[in-house]
Amino acid sequence: MTESTDSSSGNHAPEALPGKRITAIHCLLIPLHGEMLLLPNAAVAEVVAYSEPESIADAPDWLLGKVLWRDHTVPLISFERASGGSAGANREGARIAVLNTLNSNPDVPYVAVVIQGIPHLQVVAPDTITENKDAIAQRPSVLAQVLVEGQEVLVPDLDSLEQRIASLQGN
């Protein structure tokens, strides 16, 4: 979020407060195999080195297994597969982005995603983001397909991913 000054009091306040207008959101562009994810900074808990996950019996191909992160067992997914695409088998340079889930579900507080490379900061404002009119048809777990400063990016549906994982865990 960007901040603005309340001219009546001179105080700085986050623009999400009542009466304030958000003019930009600080996000991360997260590289995948041939695609980019766009997430608000607050959605990303941490990016860590790739480690082989512990497999989960009878899991769908997009659920790669579980990894240990800060004393939490976190489901590791291939976003490419979860969204109807295919993921490359090359793990060279791979990392794991641990994402905060949205619904305060104690059974799925985090979801980990295999990423390629290092995410980078992107400030997104109304004049830097547009609908991607050339986007492929609706994809599972993709909330939107947009252009940020002309670059095609996917906005993941974290709610959908969380629900899909919770349903596999029987929750």
mmCIF file of C-alpha atoms in Angstrom:
data_model
loop_
_atom_site.group_PDB
_atom_site.id
_atom_site.type_symbol
_atom_site.label_atom_id
_atom_site.label_comp_id
_atom_site.label_asym_id
_atom_site.label_seq_id
_atom_site.Cartn_x
_atom_site.Cartn_y
_atom_site.Cartn_z
ATOM 1 C CA MET A 1 0.000 0.000 0.000
ATOM 2 C CA THR A 2 1.098 3.519 -0.503
ATOM 3 C CA GLU A 3 0.545 6.154 2.110
ATOM 4 C CA SER A 4 -1.052 9.528 1.844
ATOM 5 C CA THR A 5 -1.131 12.455 4.193
ATOM 6 C CA ASP A 6 -4.361 13.539 5.796
ATOM 7 C CA SER A 7 -4.161 17.265 5.048
ATOM 8 C CA SER A 8 -6.322 18.184 8.026
ATOM 9 C CA SER A 9 -4.064 16.571 10.618
ATOM 10 C CA GLY A 10 -0.755 16.036 8.815
ATOM 11 C CA ASN A 11 -0.743 12.368 9.931
ATOM 12 C CA HIS A 12 0.474 9.581 7.668
ATOM 13 C CA ALA A 13 -1.951 6.670 7.440
ATOM 14 C CA PRO A 14 -2.313 3.573 5.262
ATOM 15 C CA GLU A 15 -4.705 4.295 2.452
ATOM 16 C CA ALA A 16 -6.864 1.292 3.316
ATOM 17 C CA LEU A 17 -8.304 3.227 6.240
ATOM 18 C CA PRO A 18 -11.803 4.659 5.805
ATOM 19 C CA GLY A 19 -11.733 7.773 3.676
ATOM 20 C CA LYS A 20 -8.391 6.891 2.126
ATOM 21 C CA ARG A 21 -7.882 5.718 -1.434
ATOM 22 C CA ILE A 22 -5.365 3.039 -2.391
ATOM 23 C CA THR A 23 -3.303 4.293 -5.314
ATOM 24 C CA ALA A 24 -0.845 1.407 -5.613
ATOM 25 C CA ILE A 25 -0.183 -2.042 -4.194
ATOM 26 C CA HIS A 26 3.285 -3.439 -3.580
ATOM 27 C CA CYS A 27 3.367 -6.870 -5.181
ATOM 28 C CA LEU A 28 5.794 -9.583 -6.146
ATOM 29 C CA LEU A 29 6.195 -10.961 -9.657
ATOM 30 C CA ILE A 30 6.942 -14.630 -9.111
ATOM 31 C CA PRO A 31 8.556 -16.591 -11.956
ATOM 32 C CA LEU A 32 7.226 -20.009 -12.944
ATOM 33 C CA HIS A 33 8.061 -22.131 -16.006
ATOM 34 C CA GLY A 34 7.138 -19.717 -18.807
ATOM 35 C CA GLU A 35 4.630 -17.730 -16.719
ATOM 36 C CA MET A 36 4.597 -15.179 -13.916
ATOM 37 C CA LEU A 37 2.389 -14.967 -10.841
ATOM 38 C CA LEU A 38 1.400 -11.632 -9.315
ATOM 39 C CA LEU A 39 0.728 -11.526 -5.586
ATOM 40 C CA PRO A 40 0.590 -8.768 -2.974
ATOM 41 C CA ASN A 41 3.720 -8.717 -0.794
ATOM 42 C CA ALA A 42 1.644 -9.684 2.242
ATOM 43 C CA ALA A 43 0.590 -12.952 0.588
ATOM 44 C CA VAL A 44 4.182 -14.212 0.469
ATOM 45 C CA ALA A 45 5.484 -15.383 3.839
ATOM 46 C CA GLU A 46 8.969 -16.308 2.613
ATOM 47 C CA VAL A 47 10.958 -17.584 -0.355
ATOM 48 C CA VAL A 48 13.314 -20.454 0.525
ATOM 49 C CA ALA A 49 15.685 -22.830 -1.243
ATOM 50 C CA TYR A 50 14.080 -25.776 -3.002
ATOM 51 C CA SER A 51 13.974 -29.028 -1.060
ATOM 52 C CA GLU A 52 12.508 -32.342 -2.157
ATOM 53 C CA PRO A 53 9.031 -32.800 -0.709
ATOM 54 C CA GLU A 54 7.844 -35.812 1.240
ATOM 55 C CA SER A 55 5.347 -37.533 -1.046
ATOM 56 C CA ILE A 56 1.649 -37.835 -0.254
ATOM 57 C CA ALA A 57 -0.078 -41.100 -1.198
ATOM 58 C CA ASP A 58 -2.739 -40.835 -3.923
ATOM 59 C CA ALA A 59 -2.216 -37.077 -4.330
ATOM 60 C CA PRO A 60 -3.094 -35.395 -7.638
ATOM 61 C CA ASP A 61 -0.121 -34.553 -9.867
ATOM 62 C CA TRP A 62 -0.212 -30.868 -8.876
ATOM 63 C CA LEU A 63 0.245 -31.683 -5.162
ATOM 64 C CA LEU A 64 3.937 -32.549 -5.085
ATOM 65 C CA GLY A 65 4.089 -33.437 -1.399
ATOM 66 C CA LYS A 66 4.863 -31.762 1.905
ATOM 67 C CA VAL A 67 7.825 -29.673 3.017
ATOM 68 C CA LEU A 68 8.872 -28.567 6.479
ATOM 69 C CA TRP A 69 8.993 -24.798 6.935
ATOM 70 C CA ARG A 70 9.467 -23.140 10.355
ATOM 71 C CA ASP A 71 8.053 -26.158 12.210
ATOM 72 C CA HIS A 72 5.014 -26.302 9.892
ATOM 73 C CA THR A 73 4.291 -29.103 7.454
ATOM 74 C CA VAL A 74 3.254 -27.230 4.309
ATOM 75 C CA PRO A 75 1.714 -28.700 1.146
ATOM 76 C CA LEU A 76 3.936 -28.061 -1.897
ATOM 77 C CA ILE A 77 2.217 -27.567 -5.234
ATOM 78 C CA SER A 78 3.053 -27.048 -8.860
ATOM 79 C CA PHE A 79 0.946 -24.013 -9.747
ATOM 80 C CA GLU A 80 1.381 -24.768 -13.434
ATOM 81 C CA ARG A 81 -0.270 -28.182 -12.984
ATOM 82 C CA ALA A 82 -2.880 -26.896 -10.512
ATOM 83 C CA SER A 83 -3.976 -24.341 -13.102
ATOM 84 C CA GLY A 84 -4.309 -26.831 -15.938
ATOM 85 C CA GLY A 85 -0.861 -26.487 -17.483
ATOM 86 C CA SER A 86 2.273 -28.582 -17.320
ATOM 87 C CA ALA A 87 5.346 -27.935 -15.227
ATOM 88 C CA GLY A 88 8.878 -28.442 -16.402
ATOM 89 C CA ALA A 89 10.814 -31.225 -14.738
ATOM 90 C CA ASN A 90 13.938 -29.091 -14.332
ATOM 91 C CA ARG A 91 14.392 -28.115 -10.682
ATOM 92 C CA GLU A 92 17.704 -26.310 -11.313
ATOM 93 C CA GLY A 93 17.368 -22.807 -9.892
ATOM 94 C CA ALA A 94 14.021 -23.680 -8.314
ATOM 95 C CA ARG A 95 12.905 -22.157 -5.047
ATOM 96 C CA ILE A 96 9.825 -22.448 -2.891
ATOM 97 C CA ALA A 97 7.496 -19.542 -2.184
ATOM 98 C CA VAL A 98 5.548 -20.075 1.026
ATOM 99 C CA LEU A 99 2.213 -18.285 0.740
ATOM 100 C CA ASN A 100 -0.152 -17.209 3.497
ATOM 101 C CA THR A 101 -3.654 -18.577 2.978
ATOM 102 C CA LEU A 102 -6.672 -16.332 3.300
ATOM 103 C CA ASN A 103 -9.218 -18.062 5.494
ATOM 104 C CA SER A 104 -7.369 -18.638 8.774
ATOM 105 C CA ASN A 105 -7.878 -22.370 8.315
ATOM 106 C CA PRO A 106 -5.672 -23.956 10.989
ATOM 107 C CA ASP A 107 -5.312 -27.078 8.810
ATOM 108 C CA VAL A 108 -3.982 -25.115 5.791
ATOM 109 C CA PRO A 109 -2.340 -21.911 7.101
ATOM 110 C CA TYR A 110 0.260 -21.950 4.307
ATOM 111 C CA VAL A 111 0.677 -23.273 0.790
ATOM 112 C CA ALA A 112 4.099 -23.652 -0.819
ATOM 113 C CA VAL A 113 4.619 -23.204 -4.573
ATOM 114 C CA VAL A 114 7.612 -24.291 -6.654
ATOM 115 C CA ILE A 115 8.970 -21.220 -8.425
ATOM 116 C CA GLN A 116 11.831 -20.581 -10.844
ATOM 117 C CA GLY A 117 14.242 -17.900 -9.758
ATOM 118 C CA ILE A 118 13.833 -14.945 -7.467
ATOM 119 C CA PRO A 119 10.615 -12.894 -7.259
ATOM 120 C CA HIS A 120 10.939 -9.177 -7.784
ATOM 121 C CA LEU A 121 9.028 -6.193 -6.518
ATOM 122 C CA GLN A 122 6.347 -4.653 -8.719
ATOM 123 C CA VAL A 123 4.269 -1.649 -7.699
ATOM 124 C CA VAL A 124 0.853 -2.066 -9.294
ATOM 125 C CA ALA A 125 -1.310 0.995 -9.867
ATOM 126 C CA PRO A 126 -4.459 1.446 -11.966
ATOM 127 C CA ASP A 127 -2.410 2.839 -14.847
ATOM 128 C CA THR A 128 0.018 -0.133 -14.866
ATOM 129 C CA ILE A 129 -2.484 -3.019 -14.974
ATOM 130 C CA THR A 130 -4.970 -3.958 -17.693
ATOM 131 C CA GLU A 131 -7.139 -6.899 -18.605
ATOM 132 C CA ASN A 132 -5.398 -9.419 -20.848
ATOM 133 C CA LYS A 133 -7.829 -9.622 -23.754
ATOM 134 C CA ASP A 134 -5.711 -12.350 -25.384
ATOM 135 C CA ALA A 135 -5.904 -14.578 -22.288
ATOM 136 C CA ILE A 136 -6.584 -18.262 -22.621
ATOM 137 C CA ALA A 137 -9.969 -19.498 -21.408
ATOM 138 C CA GLN A 138 -10.604 -19.626 -17.668
ATOM 139 C CA ARG A 139 -8.091 -21.798 -15.827
ATOM 140 C CA PRO A 140 -8.487 -23.587 -12.487
ATOM 141 C CA SER A 141 -7.082 -21.662 -9.517
ATOM 142 C CA VAL A 142 -6.456 -18.552 -11.637
ATOM 143 C CA LEU A 143 -8.429 -15.529 -10.475
ATOM 144 C CA ALA A 144 -7.340 -13.266 -13.339
ATOM 145 C CA GLN A 145 -5.014 -13.053 -16.317
ATOM 146 C CA VAL A 146 -3.753 -9.492 -16.646
ATOM 147 C CA LEU A 147 -1.029 -7.345 -18.174
ATOM 148 C CA VAL A 148 1.243 -5.409 -15.820
ATOM 149 C CA GLU A 149 3.220 -2.825 -17.745
ATOM 150 C CA GLY A 150 2.635 -4.977 -20.823
ATOM 151 C CA GLN A 151 3.824 -8.247 -19.250
ATOM 152 C CA GLU A 152 1.374 -11.175 -19.066
ATOM 153 C CA VAL A 153 0.849 -12.338 -15.474
ATOM 154 C CA LEU A 154 -1.498 -14.640 -13.595
ATOM 155 C CA VAL A 155 -3.253 -13.693 -10.381
ATOM 156 C CA PRO A 156 -3.681 -16.960 -8.473
ATOM 157 C CA ASP A 157 -6.898 -17.800 -6.669
ATOM 158 C CA LEU A 158 -5.434 -18.596 -3.244
ATOM 159 C CA ASP A 159 -8.895 -19.295 -1.868
ATOM 160 C CA SER A 160 -9.442 -22.001 -4.485
ATOM 161 C CA LEU A 161 -6.033 -23.565 -3.852
ATOM 162 C CA GLU A 162 -6.647 -23.609 -0.113
ATOM 163 C CA GLN A 163 -10.063 -25.242 -0.596
ATOM 164 C CA ARG A 164 -8.669 -27.841 -3.001
ATOM 165 C CA ILE A 165 -5.918 -28.794 -0.546
ATOM 166 C CA ALA A 166 -8.290 -28.838 2.441
ATOM 167 C CA SER A 167 -10.702 -31.130 0.566
ATOM 168 C CA LEU A 168 -7.857 -33.584 -0.120
ATOM 169 C CA GLN A 169 -7.031 -33.575 3.588
ATOM 170 C CA GLY A 170 -10.658 -34.335 4.412
ATOM 171 C CA ASN A 171 -11.341 -30.896 5.953
#
